[in-house]
Amino acid sequence: EIPLRLVGSEMCIRDRLKTAVFTVINPHTVPQAGGYDSYYYQGLPVYFRQTDTYPESDKWWDMYANIDLYAPSMAGLNREHSFPKSWWGGSTTIPPFVDLNHLYPAERAANMAKSNYPLGCVDMGETVKFDNGVSKVGYPVAGQGGNSKNVFEPADEYKGDFARTYFYMVTCYQNLTWNPSYSWMLQLNAYPTLAPWAQTLLLEWSRNDPVSQKEIDRNEAVYRIQNNRNPFIDLPGLEEYIWGNKKNQEFKVLSLIHISEPTRRRGIS
């Protein structure tokens, strides 16, 4: 087992811990596939076959819909930025554009309905704009949405997946300037980066939907491609020390190294 080892002193707390994690996961290899330009994401399906198919199958593992679609064809699917690219300004020449830690194959209609809306719980007492039995888009419940007219709500079995994806993105790219036009879930700072309502939502989703074998396997596959990992999958509970109910407690870390080998998941007490 290779523990996650971070920058700084032996004890980190909240913003210092988040920045320590940033220094570990931000440097990584930009995926290149099929001879495409390093930031040309048309080549991403080459990698999706390693990260997003069911075990021992060519069926795409789609967290947005329940339709039988099979690799290598991407017919009916989009290359989905689960953390919308418009939120960082839409640049296609920076690493998050092709970071597999937040890119997923997504059924086209669900992807289009999601648009760039924030995550949230859809108010079922209002007219639901989209519902395919897996994904929903509609008006947010009270206290959510950050003034967005709609939110995207994934199935319960994937809510933790999306939460840990977002924890990764706001940590790995805390050095970016977020587009103020789409800052529904975000704050323009390195910490906490997530708006208060978004912290509450994502922490709840992460607690209620713990890390799955799917996430563990995908994390290993992404590591083999781009040489970094989602530490919120490797270390369940890390988010609690940054935003949650342990944010006033020090987190014991060792010293600086990158996670250099696959590691089985470890819990944090």
Coordinates of C-alpha atoms in Angstrom, one line a residue:
E1 CA 0.0 0.0 0.0
I2 CA 1.4 3.4 -1.0
P3 CA 0.0 6.2 1.3
L4 CA -0.9 9.6 -0.1
R5 CA 2.0 11.8 0.9
L6 CA 1.8 15.5 0.6
V7 CA 3.7 18.8 0.7
G8 CA 4.4 20.8 3.8
S9 CA 4.6 20.1 7.5
E10 CA 3.5 16.9 9.1
M11 CA 0.1 18.4 9.9
C12 CA -2.3 20.2 7.5
I13 CA -5.7 21.8 8.0
R14 CA -8.4 23.0 5.6
D15 CA -6.9 25.4 3.0
R16 CA -3.3 24.2 3.6
L17 CA -4.4 20.6 3.1
K18 CA -6.3 21.4 -0.1
T19 CA -3.3 23.2 -1.5
A20 CA -1.0 20.3 -0.5
V21 CA -3.3 18.0 -2.4
F22 CA -3.2 20.4 -5.4
T23 CA 0.6 20.2 -5.6
V24 CA 0.4 16.4 -5.8
I25 CA -2.4 16.0 -8.3
N26 CA -2.1 19.0 -10.6
P27 CA 1.1 17.9 -12.5
H28 CA 0.0 15.1 -14.9
T29 CA 0.3 13.9 -18.4
V30 CA -2.1 15.3 -20.9
P31 CA -3.8 12.4 -22.7
Q32 CA -2.8 12.0 -26.4
A33 CA -4.7 9.4 -28.5
G34 CA -4.6 8.2 -32.1
G35 CA -2.2 10.8 -33.3
Y36 CA -4.4 13.7 -32.3
D37 CA -3.1 17.0 -31.1
S38 CA -2.6 16.9 -27.3
Y39 CA -5.7 18.9 -26.6
Y40 CA -7.9 17.6 -29.4
Y41 CA -10.5 15.6 -27.5
Q42 CA -11.9 13.7 -30.5
G43 CA -9.3 11.0 -29.6
L44 CA -10.7 10.5 -26.1
P45 CA -12.8 7.4 -27.0
V46 CA -9.5 5.5 -27.3
Y47 CA -9.2 6.0 -23.5
F48 CA -12.8 5.7 -22.6
R49 CA -12.5 2.0 -23.7
Q50 CA -10.1 1.6 -20.8
T51 CA -12.0 3.7 -18.3
D52 CA -15.7 3.5 -19.0
T53 CA -16.8 0.0 -20.2
Y54 CA -18.2 -2.7 -18.0
P55 CA -15.8 -5.4 -16.9
E56 CA -15.3 -8.1 -19.4
S57 CA -17.6 -6.3 -21.8
D58 CA -17.6 -3.6 -24.6
K59 CA -20.8 -2.0 -23.2
W60 CA -20.2 1.6 -22.3
W61 CA -20.7 2.4 -18.6
D62 CA -22.9 5.5 -19.0
M63 CA -23.8 7.4 -15.7
Y64 CA -26.3 9.5 -17.6
A65 CA -28.6 7.0 -19.1
N66 CA -29.5 3.3 -19.2
I67 CA -29.2 2.5 -22.9
D68 CA -27.2 -0.4 -24.3
L69 CA -24.5 1.1 -26.4
Y70 CA -21.2 -0.6 -27.2
A71 CA -17.6 0.3 -27.9
P72 CA -15.8 1.2 -30.1
S73 CA -18.7 3.1 -31.6
M74 CA -19.5 6.4 -29.9
A75 CA -22.8 6.7 -31.8
G76 CA -25.4 8.2 -29.5
L77 CA -22.8 9.4 -27.0
N78 CA -21.0 12.6 -26.3
R79 CA -17.6 13.3 -24.7
E80 CA -19.0 14.9 -21.5
H81 CA -17.2 17.4 -19.3
S82 CA -19.0 16.6 -16.1
F83 CA -17.5 19.8 -14.7
P84 CA -18.6 22.1 -17.5
K85 CA -15.8 23.7 -19.5
S86 CA -17.7 27.0 -19.7
W87 CA -17.0 27.3 -15.9
W88 CA -13.3 27.9 -16.6
G89 CA -14.0 30.0 -19.7
G90 CA -14.2 27.3 -22.3
S91 CA -10.5 27.1 -23.2
T92 CA -9.6 24.0 -25.1
T93 CA -5.8 24.4 -24.7
I94 CA -5.5 23.8 -21.0
P95 CA -5.3 20.4 -19.2
P96 CA -8.9 20.3 -17.7
F97 CA -10.3 20.1 -21.3
V98 CA -9.0 16.6 -21.6
D99 CA -8.6 15.5 -18.0
L100 CA -10.1 12.0 -17.8
N101 CA -10.9 12.4 -14.1
H102 CA -14.0 14.4 -15.1
L103 CA -14.6 13.3 -18.7
Y104 CA -17.2 10.6 -19.2
P105 CA -19.1 9.1 -22.2
A106 CA -22.7 10.3 -21.9
E107 CA -25.9 9.6 -23.8
R108 CA -26.4 12.5 -26.1
A109 CA -29.9 13.6 -25.0
A110 CA -29.0 13.5 -21.4
N111 CA -25.8 15.4 -22.0
M112 CA -27.7 18.0 -24.0
A113 CA -30.3 18.4 -21.2
K114 CA -27.6 18.7 -18.5
S115 CA -26.0 21.6 -20.5
N116 CA -23.7 23.5 -18.1
Y117 CA -26.2 23.5 -15.1
P118 CA -24.9 22.9 -11.6
L119 CA -25.4 19.7 -9.7
G120 CA -28.4 19.7 -7.4
C121 CA -31.6 18.1 -6.3
V122 CA -34.5 18.6 -8.7
D123 CA -37.8 19.9 -7.1
M124 CA -40.2 17.2 -8.0
G125 CA -43.1 19.4 -7.1
E126 CA -42.3 21.5 -10.2
T127 CA -42.3 20.7 -13.8
V128 CA -39.3 18.4 -14.5
K129 CA -37.5 19.4 -17.7
F130 CA -35.8 16.1 -18.4
D131 CA -36.1 12.6 -16.8
N132 CA -34.8 9.4 -18.4
G133 CA -34.9 7.3 -15.2
V134 CA -31.3 8.0 -14.5
S135 CA -30.7 11.7 -15.0
K136 CA -33.0 14.6 -14.1
V137 CA -32.9 18.3 -15.0
G138 CA -35.3 20.8 -13.5
Y139 CA -35.8 23.6 -11.0
P140 CA -33.7 23.2 -7.9
V141 CA -35.0 22.6 -4.4
A142 CA -34.9 25.6 -2.0
G143 CA -31.4 26.5 -1.0
Q144 CA -29.7 24.9 -4.0
G145 CA -28.7 26.0 -7.5
G146 CA -26.8 29.2 -6.7
N147 CA -29.5 31.1 -8.7
S148 CA -29.3 28.8 -11.7
K149 CA -32.7 28.2 -13.2
N150 CA -32.0 24.5 -13.5
V151 CA -29.9 21.8 -11.9
F152 CA -28.7 18.4 -13.0
E153 CA -29.4 15.5 -10.6
P154 CA -27.8 12.1 -11.3
A155 CA -29.1 8.7 -10.1
D156 CA -28.5 8.0 -6.4
E157 CA -26.0 5.3 -7.3
Y158 CA -23.8 7.9 -9.0
K159 CA -24.2 10.9 -6.8
G160 CA -21.0 10.1 -4.8
D161 CA -19.1 9.6 -8.1
F162 CA -20.1 13.1 -9.2
A163 CA -19.3 14.6 -5.8
R164 CA -15.8 13.1 -5.8
T165 CA -15.3 14.3 -9.4
Y166 CA -16.1 17.8 -8.3
F167 CA -13.9 17.6 -5.2
Y168 CA -11.1 16.6 -7.6
M169 CA -11.7 19.4 -10.1
V170 CA -11.9 22.3 -7.6
T171 CA -8.7 21.0 -6.0
C172 CA -6.6 20.0 -9.0
Y173 CA -7.5 23.3 -10.7
Q174 CA -7.8 25.7 -7.8
N175 CA -5.3 27.9 -9.7
L176 CA -7.8 28.7 -12.5
T177 CA -10.0 31.7 -12.6
W178 CA -13.7 30.7 -12.8
N179 CA -16.1 32.4 -15.2
P180 CA -18.2 34.6 -13.0
S181 CA -21.2 34.1 -15.4
Y182 CA -21.3 30.4 -14.4
S183 CA -20.1 30.4 -10.8
W184 CA -23.2 28.9 -9.3
M185 CA -21.3 26.3 -7.4
L186 CA -18.0 28.1 -7.1
Q187 CA -16.2 30.9 -5.4
L188 CA -13.3 32.9 -6.9
N189 CA -10.7 31.7 -4.5
A190 CA -8.3 28.8 -3.9
Y191 CA -10.2 27.9 -0.7
P192 CA -12.9 26.8 -0.2
T193 CA -13.6 27.2 -4.0
L194 CA -17.0 25.6 -3.5
A195 CA -19.9 27.8 -2.5
P196 CA -21.4 26.9 0.9
W197 CA -24.5 25.3 -0.5
A198 CA -22.4 23.2 -2.9
Q199 CA -20.2 22.0 -0.1
T200 CA -23.2 20.8 1.8
L201 CA -24.7 19.1 -1.2
L202 CA -21.5 17.3 -2.3
L203 CA -20.6 16.2 1.2
E204 CA -24.0 14.7 1.6
W205 CA -23.8 12.9 -1.7
S206 CA -20.4 11.6 -0.9
R207 CA -21.5 10.3 2.5
N208 CA -24.6 8.6 1.1
D209 CA -22.9 7.0 -1.9
P210 CA -19.5 5.7 -0.8
V211 CA -16.7 4.9 -3.1
S212 CA -17.6 2.0 -5.4
Q213 CA -15.5 -0.7 -7.1
K214 CA -16.3 1.1 -10.4
E215 CA -14.6 4.2 -9.1
I216 CA -11.6 2.3 -7.8
D217 CA -11.1 0.5 -11.1
R218 CA -11.6 3.7 -13.1
N219 CA -9.1 5.6 -10.9
E220 CA -6.5 2.9 -11.6
A221 CA -7.2 3.1 -15.4
V222 CA -6.9 6.9 -15.4
Y223 CA -3.7 6.7 -13.5
R224 CA -2.2 4.5 -16.1
I225 CA -3.0 7.0 -18.8
Q226 CA -2.3 10.4 -17.2
N227 CA -0.2 9.6 -14.1
N228 CA -2.4 11.2 -11.5
R229 CA -5.2 10.0 -9.3
N230 CA -8.4 11.3 -7.7
P231 CA -7.4 11.3 -4.0
F232 CA -11.0 11.5 -2.9
I233 CA -11.4 8.0 -4.2
D234 CA -8.1 6.7 -2.8
L235 CA -8.7 8.3 0.6
P236 CA -12.5 8.3 1.4
G237 CA -13.1 11.0 4.0
L238 CA -10.3 13.3 2.8
E239 CA -13.1 15.8 1.8
E240 CA -14.3 16.0 5.4
Y241 CA -10.9 17.4 6.5
I242 CA -11.1 20.1 3.7
W243 CA -14.8 21.1 3.8
G244 CA -16.7 18.8 6.1
N245 CA -17.2 17.9 9.7
K246 CA -13.4 17.5 10.3
K247 CA -12.2 20.7 8.7
N248 CA -11.0 22.0 12.1
Q249 CA -8.9 18.9 12.7
E250 CA -5.4 18.5 11.5
F251 CA -4.7 15.9 8.9
K252 CA -1.5 13.9 9.4
V253 CA 0.6 13.8 6.3
L254 CA 4.2 12.6 5.7
S255 CA 6.2 14.5 3.1
L256 CA 6.2 15.3 -0.6
I257 CA 5.9 12.6 -3.2
H258 CA 3.5 12.0 -6.0
I259 CA 1.4 8.9 -5.8
S260 CA 3.7 6.8 -8.0
E261 CA 2.0 3.5 -7.9
P262 CA -1.6 2.2 -7.9
T263 CA -2.9 1.9 -4.3
R264 CA -5.8 0.1 -2.8
R265 CA -8.4 2.4 -1.3
R266 CA -7.8 3.4 2.3
G267 CA -10.3 4.9 4.7
I268 CA -9.6 7.8 7.0
S269 CA -10.6 7.6 10.6

